[in-house]
Each structure stands twice: as structure tokens, then as C-alpha cells.
Short mmCIF file of C-alpha atoms in Angstrom, two decimals:
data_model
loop_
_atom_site.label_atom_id
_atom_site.label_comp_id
_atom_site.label_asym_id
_atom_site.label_seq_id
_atom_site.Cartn_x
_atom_site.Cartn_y
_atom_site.Cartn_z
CA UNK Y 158 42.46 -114.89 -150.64
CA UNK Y 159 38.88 -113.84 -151.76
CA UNK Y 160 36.58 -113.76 -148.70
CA UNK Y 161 33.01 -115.25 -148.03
CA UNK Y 162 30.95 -113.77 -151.32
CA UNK Y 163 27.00 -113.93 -150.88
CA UNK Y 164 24.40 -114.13 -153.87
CA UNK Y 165 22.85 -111.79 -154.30
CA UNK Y 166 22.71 -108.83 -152.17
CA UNK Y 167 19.55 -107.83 -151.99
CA UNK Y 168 15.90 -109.88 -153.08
CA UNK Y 169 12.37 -108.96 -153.34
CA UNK Y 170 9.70 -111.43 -152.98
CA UNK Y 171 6.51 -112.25 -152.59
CA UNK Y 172 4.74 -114.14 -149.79
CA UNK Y 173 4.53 -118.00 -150.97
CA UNK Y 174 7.21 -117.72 -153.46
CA UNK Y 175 10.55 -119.52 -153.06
CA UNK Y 176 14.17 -118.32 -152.56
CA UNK Y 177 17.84 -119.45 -153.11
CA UNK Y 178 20.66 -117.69 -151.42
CA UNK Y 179 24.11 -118.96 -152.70
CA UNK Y 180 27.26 -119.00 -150.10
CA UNK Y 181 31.05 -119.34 -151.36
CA UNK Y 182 33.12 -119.63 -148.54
CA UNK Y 183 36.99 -118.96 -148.44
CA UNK Y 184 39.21 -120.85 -150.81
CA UNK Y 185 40.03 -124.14 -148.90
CA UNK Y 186 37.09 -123.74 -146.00
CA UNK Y 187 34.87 -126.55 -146.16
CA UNK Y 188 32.71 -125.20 -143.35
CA UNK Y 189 29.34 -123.34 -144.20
CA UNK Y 190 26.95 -121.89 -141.33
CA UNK Y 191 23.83 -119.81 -142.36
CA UNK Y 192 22.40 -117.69 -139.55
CA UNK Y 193 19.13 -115.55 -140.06
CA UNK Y 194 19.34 -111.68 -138.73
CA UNK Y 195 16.09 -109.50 -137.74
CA UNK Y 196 16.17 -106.71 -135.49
CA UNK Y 197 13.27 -108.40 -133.31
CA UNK Y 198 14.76 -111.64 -133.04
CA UNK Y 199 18.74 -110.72 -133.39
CA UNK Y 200 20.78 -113.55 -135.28
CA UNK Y 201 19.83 -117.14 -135.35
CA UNK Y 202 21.64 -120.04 -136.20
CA UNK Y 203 20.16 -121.67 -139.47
CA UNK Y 204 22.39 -124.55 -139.95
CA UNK Y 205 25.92 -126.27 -140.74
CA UNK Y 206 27.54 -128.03 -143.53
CA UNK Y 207 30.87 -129.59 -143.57
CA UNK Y 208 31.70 -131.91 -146.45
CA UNK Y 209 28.58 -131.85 -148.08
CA UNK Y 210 26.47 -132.97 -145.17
CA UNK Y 211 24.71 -131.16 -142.57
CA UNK Y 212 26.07 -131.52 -139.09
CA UNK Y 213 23.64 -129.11 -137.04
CA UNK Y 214 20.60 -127.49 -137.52
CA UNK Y 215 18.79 -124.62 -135.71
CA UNK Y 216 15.31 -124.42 -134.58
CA UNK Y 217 13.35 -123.15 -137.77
CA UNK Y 218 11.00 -124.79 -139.79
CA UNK Y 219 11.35 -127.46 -142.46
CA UNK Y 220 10.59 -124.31 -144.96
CA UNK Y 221 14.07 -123.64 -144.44
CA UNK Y 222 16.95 -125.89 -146.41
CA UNK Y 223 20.11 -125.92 -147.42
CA UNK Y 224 22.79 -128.14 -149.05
CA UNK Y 225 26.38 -128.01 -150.08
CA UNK Y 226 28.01 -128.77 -152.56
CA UNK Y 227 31.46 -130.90 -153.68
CA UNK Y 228 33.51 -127.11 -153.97
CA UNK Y 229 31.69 -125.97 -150.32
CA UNK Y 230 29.72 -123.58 -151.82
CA UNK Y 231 26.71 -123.53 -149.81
CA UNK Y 232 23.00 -122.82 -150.75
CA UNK Y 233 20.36 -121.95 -148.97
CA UNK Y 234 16.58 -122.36 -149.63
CA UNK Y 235 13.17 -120.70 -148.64
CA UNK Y 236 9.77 -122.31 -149.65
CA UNK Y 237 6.55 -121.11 -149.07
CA UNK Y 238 8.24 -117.24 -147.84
CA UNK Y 239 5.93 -115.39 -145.23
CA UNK Y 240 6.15 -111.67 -144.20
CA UNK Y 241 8.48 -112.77 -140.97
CA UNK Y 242 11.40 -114.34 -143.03
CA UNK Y 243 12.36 -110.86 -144.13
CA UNK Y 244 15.73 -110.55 -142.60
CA UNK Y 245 19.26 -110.14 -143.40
CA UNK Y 246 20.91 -114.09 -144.30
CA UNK Y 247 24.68 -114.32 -143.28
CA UNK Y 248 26.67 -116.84 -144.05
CA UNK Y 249 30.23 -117.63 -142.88
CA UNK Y 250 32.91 -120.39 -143.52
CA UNK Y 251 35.85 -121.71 -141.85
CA UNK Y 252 38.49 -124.35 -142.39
CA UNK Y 253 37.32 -127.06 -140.59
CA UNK Y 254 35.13 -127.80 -137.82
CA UNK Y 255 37.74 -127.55 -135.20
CA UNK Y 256 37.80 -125.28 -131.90
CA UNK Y 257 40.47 -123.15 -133.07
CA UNK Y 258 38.64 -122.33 -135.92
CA UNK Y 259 37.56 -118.91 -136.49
CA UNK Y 260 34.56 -118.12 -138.68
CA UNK Y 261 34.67 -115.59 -141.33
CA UNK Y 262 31.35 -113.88 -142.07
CA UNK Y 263 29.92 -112.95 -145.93
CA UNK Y 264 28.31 -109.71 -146.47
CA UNK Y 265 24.79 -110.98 -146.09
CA UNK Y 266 21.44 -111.09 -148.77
CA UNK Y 267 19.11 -108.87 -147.22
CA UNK Y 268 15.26 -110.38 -148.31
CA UNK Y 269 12.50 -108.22 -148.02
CA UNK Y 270 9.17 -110.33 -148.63
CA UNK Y 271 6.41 -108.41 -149.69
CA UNK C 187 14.90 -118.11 -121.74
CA UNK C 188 18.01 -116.44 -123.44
CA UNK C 189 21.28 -118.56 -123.94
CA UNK C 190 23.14 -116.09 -123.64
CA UNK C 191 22.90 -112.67 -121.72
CA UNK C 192 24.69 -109.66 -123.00
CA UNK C 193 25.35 -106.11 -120.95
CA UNK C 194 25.13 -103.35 -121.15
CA UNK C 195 22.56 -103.23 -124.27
CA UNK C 196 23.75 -99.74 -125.19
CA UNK C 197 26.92 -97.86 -124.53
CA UNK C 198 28.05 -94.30 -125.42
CA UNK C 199 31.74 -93.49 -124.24
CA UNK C 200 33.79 -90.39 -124.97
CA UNK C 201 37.17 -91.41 -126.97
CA UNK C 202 40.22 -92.78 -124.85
CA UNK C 203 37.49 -94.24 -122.37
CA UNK C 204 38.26 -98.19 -120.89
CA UNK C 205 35.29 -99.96 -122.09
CA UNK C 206 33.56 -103.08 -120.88
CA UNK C 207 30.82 -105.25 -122.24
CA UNK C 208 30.12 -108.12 -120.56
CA UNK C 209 28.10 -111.61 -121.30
CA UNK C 210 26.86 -114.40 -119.52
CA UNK C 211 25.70 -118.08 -121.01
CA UNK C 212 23.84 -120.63 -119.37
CA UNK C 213 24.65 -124.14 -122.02
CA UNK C 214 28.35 -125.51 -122.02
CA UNK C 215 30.38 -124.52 -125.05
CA UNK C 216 32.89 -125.55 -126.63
CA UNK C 217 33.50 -121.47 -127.73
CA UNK C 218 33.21 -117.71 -127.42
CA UNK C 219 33.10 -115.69 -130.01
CA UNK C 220 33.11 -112.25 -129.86
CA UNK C 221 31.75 -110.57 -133.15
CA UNK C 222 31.87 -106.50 -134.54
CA UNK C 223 28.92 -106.15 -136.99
CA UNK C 224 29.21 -102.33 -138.51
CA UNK C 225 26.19 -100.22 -139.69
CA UNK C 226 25.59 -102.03 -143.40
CA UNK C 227 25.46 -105.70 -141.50
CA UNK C 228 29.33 -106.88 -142.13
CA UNK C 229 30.26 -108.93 -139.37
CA UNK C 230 33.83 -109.52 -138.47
CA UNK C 231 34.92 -112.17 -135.72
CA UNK C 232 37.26 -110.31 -133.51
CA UNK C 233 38.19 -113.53 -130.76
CA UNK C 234 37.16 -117.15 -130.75
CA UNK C 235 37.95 -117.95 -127.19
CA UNK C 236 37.41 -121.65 -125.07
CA UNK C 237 39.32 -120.20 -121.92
CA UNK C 238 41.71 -117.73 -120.87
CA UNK C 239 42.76 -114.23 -122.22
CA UNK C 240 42.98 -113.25 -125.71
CA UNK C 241 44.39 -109.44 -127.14
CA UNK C 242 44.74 -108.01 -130.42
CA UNK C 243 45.48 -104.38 -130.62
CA UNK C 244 43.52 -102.73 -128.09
CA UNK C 245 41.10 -104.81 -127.92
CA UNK C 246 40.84 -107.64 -124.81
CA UNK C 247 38.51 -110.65 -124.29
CA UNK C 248 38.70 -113.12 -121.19
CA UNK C 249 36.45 -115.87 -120.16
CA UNK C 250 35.77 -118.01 -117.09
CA UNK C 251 34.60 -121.45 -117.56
CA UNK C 252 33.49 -121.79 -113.86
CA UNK C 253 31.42 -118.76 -114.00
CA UNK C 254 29.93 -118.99 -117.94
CA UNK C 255 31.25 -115.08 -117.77
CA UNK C 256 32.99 -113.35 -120.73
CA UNK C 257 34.34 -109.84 -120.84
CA UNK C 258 35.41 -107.79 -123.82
CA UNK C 259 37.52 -104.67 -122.70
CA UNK C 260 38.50 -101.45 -125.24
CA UNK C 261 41.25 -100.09 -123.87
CA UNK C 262 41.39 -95.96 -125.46
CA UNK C 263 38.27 -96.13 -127.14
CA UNK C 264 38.51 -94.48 -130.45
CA UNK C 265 35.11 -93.62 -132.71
CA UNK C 266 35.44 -96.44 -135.15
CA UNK C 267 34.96 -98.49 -132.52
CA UNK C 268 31.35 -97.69 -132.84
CA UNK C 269 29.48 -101.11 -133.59
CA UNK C 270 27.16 -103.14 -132.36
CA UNK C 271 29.12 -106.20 -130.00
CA UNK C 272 27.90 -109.32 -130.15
CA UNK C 273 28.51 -112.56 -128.15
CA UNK C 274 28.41 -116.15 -129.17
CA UNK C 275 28.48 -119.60 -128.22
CA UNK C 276 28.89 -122.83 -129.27
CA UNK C 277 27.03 -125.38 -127.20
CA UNK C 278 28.41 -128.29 -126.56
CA UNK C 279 24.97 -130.38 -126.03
CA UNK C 280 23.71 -129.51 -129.06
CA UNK C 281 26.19 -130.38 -131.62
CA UNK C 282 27.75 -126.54 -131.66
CA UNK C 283 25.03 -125.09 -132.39
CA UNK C 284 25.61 -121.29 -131.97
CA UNK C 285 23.33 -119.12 -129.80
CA UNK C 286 23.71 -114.63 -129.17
CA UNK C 287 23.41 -112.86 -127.10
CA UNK C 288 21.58 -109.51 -128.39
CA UNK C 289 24.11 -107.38 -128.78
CA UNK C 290 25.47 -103.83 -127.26
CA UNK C 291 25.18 -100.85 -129.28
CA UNK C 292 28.62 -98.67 -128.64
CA UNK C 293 28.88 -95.32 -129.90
CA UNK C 294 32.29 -93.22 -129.37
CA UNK C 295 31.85 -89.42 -128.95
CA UNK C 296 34.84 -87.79 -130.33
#
């Protein structure tokens, strides 16, 4: 099976523009979690979709969105960008939501705002 | 206030060393996870644990409920074990939401 692809790698932007990061998890996962990585603030925990509806969400502003879609891919939006949301964005997927479920991790769109 | 305690932060062992990093969590869970993230920022999940003992390869992770304690143990360290080691939980009051620890940073001398 083809594992957790991110989209795309690597993005430059500008303070106030927008972003969208695109997620598609592992044939037949229909778990997406987004999790935000900076070296001063280590990862975070963005949010959760399962099924096309958001089950959790971490503590970061409304700025921050997501949805998901009917084949689990998974996007994830950015309005308004300041300096601090430069960070590496990893998303992972799993089967389901249960606790023997083991999340596999994409390789990550590293956004540098300028 | 930090979740979730990780220790050491940084670890340098000489190959075929026993290592140890340990972390502590202060929320219920539902899970550990134990997660390898290699220079680059690929992160694999190496155990997904909710009690007990769990081993793959040479590689060992145990937790205690009663204590919120988790170990992960190298057994003969080797250099591409070198990776940062990070710990994760699922809390159980706030609809598993996940919260790390920081990380240890473990370099293998040959």
C-alpha cells in the first residue's frame, strides 16, 4: 500500500496570505490528524477527522481549518498566515478511531512565511 | 504546565549501550505512543501502548497506568538509532486529543 502522501512539500508565503495543505492518508484509513511542528513549541495537535467530520480539535486559533473529504483525504487551511505559523505540518492517518490503532505519519509540508 | 514530561532531553551512547528514555504524563489516556522522527522530519510510530510491555526487534516500551510512567529501552544500541524520541498521549478527557512530550535527542557513537 502507498503511505500517507502530503501536498506539497515545501511553501513560501507571505504574512496575511492563505494556505492549503492537502493530506491522503493510507488506502482504506478514514482517520486524518494534522499536528503543527516548530522547534520552540515541539508538535501540536491541530485536529481530527474521521468520516468527514471533525471529532477533536487542538488549542489554535480559528485561523486554522480543516475538512475532509468523502475519499479521507484531508485538507488543511491557513488564513490570515503570521511569521509564527512557519513550521513543519504533519499529517497522519489510521484505520479507524480505535485504541489499537496505530497512526502512520506523512512526510510533512514545511511553510516558511515570509 | 507540560502534559507530558520526557527524560533525558539529550542522550549520546556508544554502540551496544542499554538505553533508556523515560516519560511521565499527568491527563488519563487512552494511549502511548512512542514515535522516531529522523533528521528530514519523517516520523514513524514505533509502539502504541494502553498498558503492559510491548517489543519489536530490539526495541522495548512498558507503561504503568498507576504511575502515568512510560519507558522505552534500546537494548545494543546501534548508530541508526540516532533520532529524536518522542512521547505521546491520548487524553481521555479531552476527546483523544494528543499531547508530547519534547522529545530526547539520541546520538550513537560508533
Amino acid at each position: 500500500k502507498a503511505g500517507v502522501t502530503q501536498t506539497p512539500r515545501y511553501l513560501i508565503k507571505t504574512r496575511g496570505q492563505q494556505v492549503t495543505l492537502s493530506c491522503s492518508p493510507i488506502s482504506g484509513h478514514r482517520s486524518v490528524s494534522w499536528y503543527q511542528q516548530t522547534p520552540g513549541q515541539g508538535l501540536q495537535f491541530l485536529f481530527e477527522y474521521f468520516s468527514e467530520t471533525q471529532r477533536n480539535k487542538g488549542n489554535f486559533p480559528g485561523r486554522f481549518s480543516g475538512r475532509q473529504f468523502s475519499n479521507s483525504r484531508s485538507e488543511m487551511n491557513v488564513s490570515t498566515l503570521e511569521l509564527g505559523d512557519s513550521a513543519l505540518y504533519l499529517c497522519a492517518s489510521r484505520p479507524y478511531r480505535a485504541l489499537t490503532d496505530t497512526q502512520y505519519f506523512g512526510p510533512g509540508t514545511r511553510l516558511t512565511v515570509l | 504546565k507540560n502534559e507530558v514530561e520526557q527524560s533525558p532531553q539529550n542522550l549520546t551512547a556508544q554502540e551496544g549501550e542499554f538505553i533508556t528514555i523515560n516519560c511521565s504524563y499527568s491527563v488519563g489516556i487512552s494511549a502511548l505512543h512512542w514515535l522516531q522522527q529522523h533528521p528530514g522530519g519523517g516520523i514513524v510510530s514505533l509502539f502504541m501502548l494502553s498498558s503492559g510491555k510491548k517489543k519489536h526487534g530490539r526495541l522495548i516500551a512498558t507503561i504503568n497506568i498507576q504511575e502515568k510512567h512510560s519507558s522505552l529501552h534500546i537494548t545494543a544500541s546501534h548508530p541508526r538509532d540516532s533520532a529524536v524520541y518522542i512521547c505521546a498521549v491520548e487524553g481521555t478527557n479531552t476527546g483523544n486529543q494528543f499531547y508530547f512530550g519534547t522529545g530526547t535527542s539520541l546520538t550513537v557513537i560508533p
